[in-house]
Tab-separated table of C-alpha atoms and ligand atoms in Angstrom:
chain	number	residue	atom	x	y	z
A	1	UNK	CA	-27.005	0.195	18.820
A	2	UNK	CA	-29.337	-1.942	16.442
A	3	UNK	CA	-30.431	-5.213	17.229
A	4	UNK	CA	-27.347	-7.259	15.587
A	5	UNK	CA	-24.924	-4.798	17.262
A	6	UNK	CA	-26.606	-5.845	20.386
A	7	UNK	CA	-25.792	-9.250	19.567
A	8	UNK	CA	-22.073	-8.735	18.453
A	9	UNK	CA	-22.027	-7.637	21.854
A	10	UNK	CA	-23.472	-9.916	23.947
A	11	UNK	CA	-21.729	-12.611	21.901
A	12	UNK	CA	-17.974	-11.361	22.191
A	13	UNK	CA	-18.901	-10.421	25.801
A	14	UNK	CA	-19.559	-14.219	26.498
A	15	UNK	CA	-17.047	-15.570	24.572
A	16	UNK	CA	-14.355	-12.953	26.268
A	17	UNK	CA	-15.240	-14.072	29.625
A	18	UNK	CA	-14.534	-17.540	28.933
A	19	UNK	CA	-11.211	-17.669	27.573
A	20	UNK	CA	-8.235	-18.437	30.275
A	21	UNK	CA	-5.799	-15.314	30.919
A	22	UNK	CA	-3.327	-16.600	28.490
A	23	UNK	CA	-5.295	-17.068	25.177
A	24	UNK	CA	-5.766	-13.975	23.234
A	25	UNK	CA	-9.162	-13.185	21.231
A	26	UNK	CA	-8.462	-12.373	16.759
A	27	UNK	CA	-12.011	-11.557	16.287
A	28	UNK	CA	-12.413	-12.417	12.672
A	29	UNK	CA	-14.190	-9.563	11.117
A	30	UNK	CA	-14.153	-10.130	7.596
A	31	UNK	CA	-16.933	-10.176	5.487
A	32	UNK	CA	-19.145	-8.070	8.574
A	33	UNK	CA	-19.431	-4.425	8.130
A	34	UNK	CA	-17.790	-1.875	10.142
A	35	UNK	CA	-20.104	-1.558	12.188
A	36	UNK	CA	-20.362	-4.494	13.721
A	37	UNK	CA	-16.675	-4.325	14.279
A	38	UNK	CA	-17.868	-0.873	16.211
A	39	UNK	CA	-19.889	-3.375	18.266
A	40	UNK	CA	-17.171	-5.451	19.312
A	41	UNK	CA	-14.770	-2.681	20.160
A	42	UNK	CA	-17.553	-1.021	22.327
A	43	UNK	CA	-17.302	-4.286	24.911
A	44	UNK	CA	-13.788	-3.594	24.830
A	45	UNK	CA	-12.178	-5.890	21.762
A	46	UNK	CA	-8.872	-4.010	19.831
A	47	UNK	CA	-7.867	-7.416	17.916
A	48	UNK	CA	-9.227	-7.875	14.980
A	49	UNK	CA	-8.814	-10.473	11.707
A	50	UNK	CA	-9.082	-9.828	8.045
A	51	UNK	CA	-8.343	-11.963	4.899
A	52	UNK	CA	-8.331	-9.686	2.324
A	53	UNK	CA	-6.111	-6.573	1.769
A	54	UNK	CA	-8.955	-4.444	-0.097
A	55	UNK	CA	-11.188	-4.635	2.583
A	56	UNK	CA	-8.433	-4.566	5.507
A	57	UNK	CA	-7.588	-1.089	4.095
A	58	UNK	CA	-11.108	0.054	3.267
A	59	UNK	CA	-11.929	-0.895	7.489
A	60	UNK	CA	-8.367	0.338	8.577
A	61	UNK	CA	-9.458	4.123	7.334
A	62	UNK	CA	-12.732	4.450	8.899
A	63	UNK	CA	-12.449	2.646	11.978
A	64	UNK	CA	-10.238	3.622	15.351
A	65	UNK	CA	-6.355	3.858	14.959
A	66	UNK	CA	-6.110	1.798	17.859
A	67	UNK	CA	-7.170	-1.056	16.691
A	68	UNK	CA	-4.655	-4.150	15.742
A	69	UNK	CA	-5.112	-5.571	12.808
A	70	UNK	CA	-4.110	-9.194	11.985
A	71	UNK	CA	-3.857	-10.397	8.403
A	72	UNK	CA	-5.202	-14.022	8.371
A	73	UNK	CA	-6.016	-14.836	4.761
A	74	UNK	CA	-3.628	-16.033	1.749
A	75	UNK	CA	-1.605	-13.025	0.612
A	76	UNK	CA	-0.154	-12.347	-2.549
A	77	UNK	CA	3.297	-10.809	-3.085
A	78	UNK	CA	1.518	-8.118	-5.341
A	79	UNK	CA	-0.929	-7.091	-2.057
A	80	UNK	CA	1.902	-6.787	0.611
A	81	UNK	CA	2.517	-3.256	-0.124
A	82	UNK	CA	-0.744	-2.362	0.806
A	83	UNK	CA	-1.194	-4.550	3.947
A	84	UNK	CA	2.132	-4.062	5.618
A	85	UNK	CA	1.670	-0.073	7.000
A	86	UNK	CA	-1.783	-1.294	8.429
A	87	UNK	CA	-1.466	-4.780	9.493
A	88	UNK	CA	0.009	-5.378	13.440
A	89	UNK	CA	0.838	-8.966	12.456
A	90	UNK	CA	0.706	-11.227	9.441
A	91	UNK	CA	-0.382	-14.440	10.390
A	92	UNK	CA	-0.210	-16.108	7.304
A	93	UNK	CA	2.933	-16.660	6.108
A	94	UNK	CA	3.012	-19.025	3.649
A	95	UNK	CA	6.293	-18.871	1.753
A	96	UNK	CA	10.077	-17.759	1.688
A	97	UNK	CA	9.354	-15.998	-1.298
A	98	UNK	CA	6.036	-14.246	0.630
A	99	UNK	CA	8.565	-13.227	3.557
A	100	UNK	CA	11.052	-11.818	1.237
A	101	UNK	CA	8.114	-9.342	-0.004
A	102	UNK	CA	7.176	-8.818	3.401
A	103	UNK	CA	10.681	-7.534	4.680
A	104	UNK	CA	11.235	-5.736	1.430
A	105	UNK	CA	8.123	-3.637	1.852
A	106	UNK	CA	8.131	-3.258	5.574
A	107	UNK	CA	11.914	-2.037	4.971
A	108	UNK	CA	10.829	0.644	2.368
A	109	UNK	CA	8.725	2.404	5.351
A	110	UNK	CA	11.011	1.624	8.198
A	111	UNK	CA	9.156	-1.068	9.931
A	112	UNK	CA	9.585	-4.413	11.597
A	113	UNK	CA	6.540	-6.466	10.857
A	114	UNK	CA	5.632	-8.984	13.097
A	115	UNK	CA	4.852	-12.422	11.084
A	116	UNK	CA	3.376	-16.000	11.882
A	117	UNK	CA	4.833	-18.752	9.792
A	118	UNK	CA	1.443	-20.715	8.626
A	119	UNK	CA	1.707	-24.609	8.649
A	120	UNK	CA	-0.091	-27.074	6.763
A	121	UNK	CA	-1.182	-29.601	9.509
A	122	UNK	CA	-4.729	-30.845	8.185
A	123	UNK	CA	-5.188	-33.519	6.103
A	124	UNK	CA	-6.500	-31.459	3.501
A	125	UNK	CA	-4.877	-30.606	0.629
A	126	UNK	CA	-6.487	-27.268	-0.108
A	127	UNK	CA	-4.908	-25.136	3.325
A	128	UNK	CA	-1.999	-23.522	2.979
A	129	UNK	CA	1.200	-23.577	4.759
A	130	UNK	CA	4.615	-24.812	5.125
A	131	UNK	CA	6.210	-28.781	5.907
A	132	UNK	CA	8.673	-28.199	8.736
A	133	UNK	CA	11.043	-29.302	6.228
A	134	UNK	CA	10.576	-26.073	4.024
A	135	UNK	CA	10.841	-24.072	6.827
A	136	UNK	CA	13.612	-25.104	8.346
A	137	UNK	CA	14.967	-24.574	4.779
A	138	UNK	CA	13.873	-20.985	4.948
A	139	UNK	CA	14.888	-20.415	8.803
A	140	UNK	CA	18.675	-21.881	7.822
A	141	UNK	CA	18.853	-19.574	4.597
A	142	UNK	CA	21.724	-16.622	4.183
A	143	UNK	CA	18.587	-15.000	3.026
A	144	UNK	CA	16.868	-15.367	6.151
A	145	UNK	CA	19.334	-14.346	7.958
A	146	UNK	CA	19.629	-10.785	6.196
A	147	UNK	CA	15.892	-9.705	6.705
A	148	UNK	CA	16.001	-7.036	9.010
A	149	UNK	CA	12.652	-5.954	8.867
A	150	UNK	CA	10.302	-9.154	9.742
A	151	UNK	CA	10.140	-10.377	13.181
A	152	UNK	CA	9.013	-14.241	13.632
A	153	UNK	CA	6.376	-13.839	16.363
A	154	UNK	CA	5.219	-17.995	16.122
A	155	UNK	CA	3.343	-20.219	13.940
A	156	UNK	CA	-0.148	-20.270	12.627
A	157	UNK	CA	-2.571	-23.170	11.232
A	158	UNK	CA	-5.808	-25.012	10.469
A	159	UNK	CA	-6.807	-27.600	11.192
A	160	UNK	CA	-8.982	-30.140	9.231
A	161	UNK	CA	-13.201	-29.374	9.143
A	162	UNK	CA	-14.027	-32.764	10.842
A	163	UNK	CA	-16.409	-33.963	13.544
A	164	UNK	CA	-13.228	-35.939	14.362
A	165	UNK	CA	-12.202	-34.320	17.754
A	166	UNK	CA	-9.450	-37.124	18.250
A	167	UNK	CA	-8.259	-35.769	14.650
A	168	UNK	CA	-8.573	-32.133	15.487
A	169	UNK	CA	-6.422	-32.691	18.851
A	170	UNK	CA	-3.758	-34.433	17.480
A	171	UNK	CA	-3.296	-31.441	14.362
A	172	UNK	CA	-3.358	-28.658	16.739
A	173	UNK	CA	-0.910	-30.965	19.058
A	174	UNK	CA	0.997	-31.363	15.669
A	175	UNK	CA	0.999	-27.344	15.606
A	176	UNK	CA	2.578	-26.797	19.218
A	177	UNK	CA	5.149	-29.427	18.413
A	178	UNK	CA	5.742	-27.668	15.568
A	179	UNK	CA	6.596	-24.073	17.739
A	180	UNK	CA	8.335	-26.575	20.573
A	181	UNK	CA	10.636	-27.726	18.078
A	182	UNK	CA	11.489	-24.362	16.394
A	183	UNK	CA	11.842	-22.532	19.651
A	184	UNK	CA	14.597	-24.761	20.658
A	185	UNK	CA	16.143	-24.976	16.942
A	186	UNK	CA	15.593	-21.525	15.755
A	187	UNK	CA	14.528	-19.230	18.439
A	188	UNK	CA	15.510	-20.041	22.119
A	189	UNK	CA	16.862	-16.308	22.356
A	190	UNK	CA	14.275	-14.953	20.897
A	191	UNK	CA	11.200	-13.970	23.356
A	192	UNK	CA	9.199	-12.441	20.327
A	193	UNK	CA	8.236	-15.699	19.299
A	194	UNK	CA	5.732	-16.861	21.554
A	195	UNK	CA	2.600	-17.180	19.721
A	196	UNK	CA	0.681	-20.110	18.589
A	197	UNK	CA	-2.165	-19.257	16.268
A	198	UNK	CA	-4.983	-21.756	15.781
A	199	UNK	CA	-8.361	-22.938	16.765
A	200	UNK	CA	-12.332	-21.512	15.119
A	201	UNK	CA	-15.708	-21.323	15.773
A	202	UNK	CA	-15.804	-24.734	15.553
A	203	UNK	CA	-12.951	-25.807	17.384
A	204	UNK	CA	-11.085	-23.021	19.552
A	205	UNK	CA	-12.044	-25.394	22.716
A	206	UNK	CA	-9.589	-28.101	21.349
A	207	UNK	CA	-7.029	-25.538	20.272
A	208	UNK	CA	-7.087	-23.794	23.493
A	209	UNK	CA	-6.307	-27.470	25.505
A	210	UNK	CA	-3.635	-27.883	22.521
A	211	UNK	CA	-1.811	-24.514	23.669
A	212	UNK	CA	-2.949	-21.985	21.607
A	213	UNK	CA	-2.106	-18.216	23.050
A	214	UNK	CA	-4.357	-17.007	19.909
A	215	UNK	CA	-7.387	-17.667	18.557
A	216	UNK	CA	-9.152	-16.336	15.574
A	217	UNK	CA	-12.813	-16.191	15.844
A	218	UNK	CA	-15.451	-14.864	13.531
A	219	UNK	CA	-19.155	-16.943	13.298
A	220	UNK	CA	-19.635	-17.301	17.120
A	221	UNK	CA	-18.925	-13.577	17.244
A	222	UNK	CA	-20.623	-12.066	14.331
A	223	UNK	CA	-23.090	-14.397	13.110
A	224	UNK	CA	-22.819	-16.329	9.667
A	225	UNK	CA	-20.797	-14.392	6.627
A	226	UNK	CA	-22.853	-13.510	3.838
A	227	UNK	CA	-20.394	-13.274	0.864
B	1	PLP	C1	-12.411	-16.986	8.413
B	1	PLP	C2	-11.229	-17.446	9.186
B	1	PLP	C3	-11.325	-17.706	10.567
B	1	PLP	C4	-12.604	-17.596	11.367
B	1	PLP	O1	-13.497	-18.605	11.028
B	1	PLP	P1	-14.873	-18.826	11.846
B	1	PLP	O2	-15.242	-20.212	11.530
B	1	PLP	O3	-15.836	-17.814	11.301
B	1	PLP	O4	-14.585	-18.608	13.279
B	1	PLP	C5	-10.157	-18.076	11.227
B	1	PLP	N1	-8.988	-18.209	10.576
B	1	PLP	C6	-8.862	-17.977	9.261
B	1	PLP	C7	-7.550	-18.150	8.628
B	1	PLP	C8	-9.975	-17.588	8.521
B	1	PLP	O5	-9.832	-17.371	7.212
C-alpha cells in the first residue's frame, strides 16, 4: 500500500466507525483510480458510487465482482444500456421517461433493477430531480404500473451547498417527508422501498439526524477529485 492508499484507509476506517447501525456508507469513488477503491475495499467497504457510465464500466471490469455499484450521477437514456448489467442500484432517477429506459433495458437481460427516484429539494435550480407532483404523476401512470423490471427501492437528493445548516435540515427533512408521504400513498406493501439517499462530505451529519439510511461520500474518503 502507498502512502494515499494508507490514507483511503485510515479515512473510510474512521468514517465507518462513526456511522449509527442503520446508515449505510456509498463511498463515492468517481474521479479516484482503482486503486484507491482497492484501498477502501481492503478495510472492508463493498458500496461504492459512480456518476458516469464510461468509467463505472471501465472500474466494474477490473475490480472485484463483489462489489455493489450505485449509479449516482445524471444518466442519459442513450447510457442505460451500458449501466444497467453492472449497476446494483440507480440512484438517480430523474424522469418517467429515464425509468421507462431503465425497465426496458433491465427487461432485455432479465433483471429487476433496483432504482431511487431523485428529488429536487435545494433551492438551486441546477440539481436534478422530480416535484412530488411529477412523481406522483409517474407513480399513478398505466405505464407505471406495467414495468416489471424496476423496483422502487426510495428516494434520493441534494441538498443546497450552503453554510446554512438551518437550510440544509429543513431540505433533507423535506426529503424524508417526501419518502413518508409516498410510503403511505404508493408503497405501504412494499418493504423494498426503504431507502433514503442523501447527505455529503459536507453535510452527511445533518442528513444522518434527517433520516438518511444512505449516504454517499467521496472527499472525506478519498481526498479532493482532480478532474
Ligand atoms: C460526487 C457526488 C457525491 C459525493 O460528493 P463529496 O462531496 O465528494 O462527498 C455524492 N452524491 C452525488 C450525487 C455526487 O455526484
Amino acid at each position: 500500500m502507498n502512502a494515499r492508499q494508507q490514507e483511503v484507509r485510515e479515512n473510510i476506517k474512521a468514517l465507518r466507525e462513526s456511522l449509527p447501525g442503520s446508515v449505510r456508507l456509498v463511498a463515492v469513488s468517481k474521479f479516484n483510480p482503482p486503486e484507491l477503491i482497492e484501498a477502501a475495499y481492503a478495510e472492508g467497504q463493498r458500496l461504492f458510487g459512480e456518476s458516469h457510465a464510461q468509467e463505472l464500466s471501465a472500474k466494474a471490469a477490473q475490480l472485484p465482482g463483489d462489489i455493489e455499484w450505485h449509479f449516482i450521477g445524471h444518466l442519459q437514456t442513450n447510457k442505460v444500456k451500458q449501466v444497467v448489467p453492472l449497476a446494483a442500484c440507480i440512484e438517480s432517477v430523474d424522469s418517467a421517461r429515464l425509468l421507462r429506459e431503465i425497465d426496458r433495458r433491465a427487461a432485455a437481460i432479465g433483471k429487476v433493477m433496483p432504482c431511487l427516484l431523485q428529488f429536487h429539494i435545494a433551492r438551486e435550480e441546477t440539481k436534478f430531480g422530480f416535484s412530488y407532483a411529477e412523481c406522483e404523476e409517474l407513480l399513478r401512470s398505466e405505464e407505471f404500473a406495467s414495468m416489471r423490471n424496476v423496483s422502487i427501492a426510495g428516494v434520493m437528493g441534494m441538498a443546497s451547498i450552503t453554510d446554512d445548516s438551518e437550510q440544509i435540515l429543513s431540505e433533507f427533512a423535506s426529503l424524508r417527508d417526501i419518502f413518508d408521504r409516498l410510503k403511505s400513498e404508493f408503497f405501504a406493501s412494499s418493504p423494498a422501498f426503504k431507502e433514503i439517499s442523501m447527505g455529503m462530505t459536507h453535510d452527511y451529519p445533518f442528513a444522518i439526524r434527517q433520516g438518511a439510511t444512505l449516504i454517499r461520500v467521496g472527499t472525506l474518503i478519498f481526498g479532493e477529485r482532480s478532474y
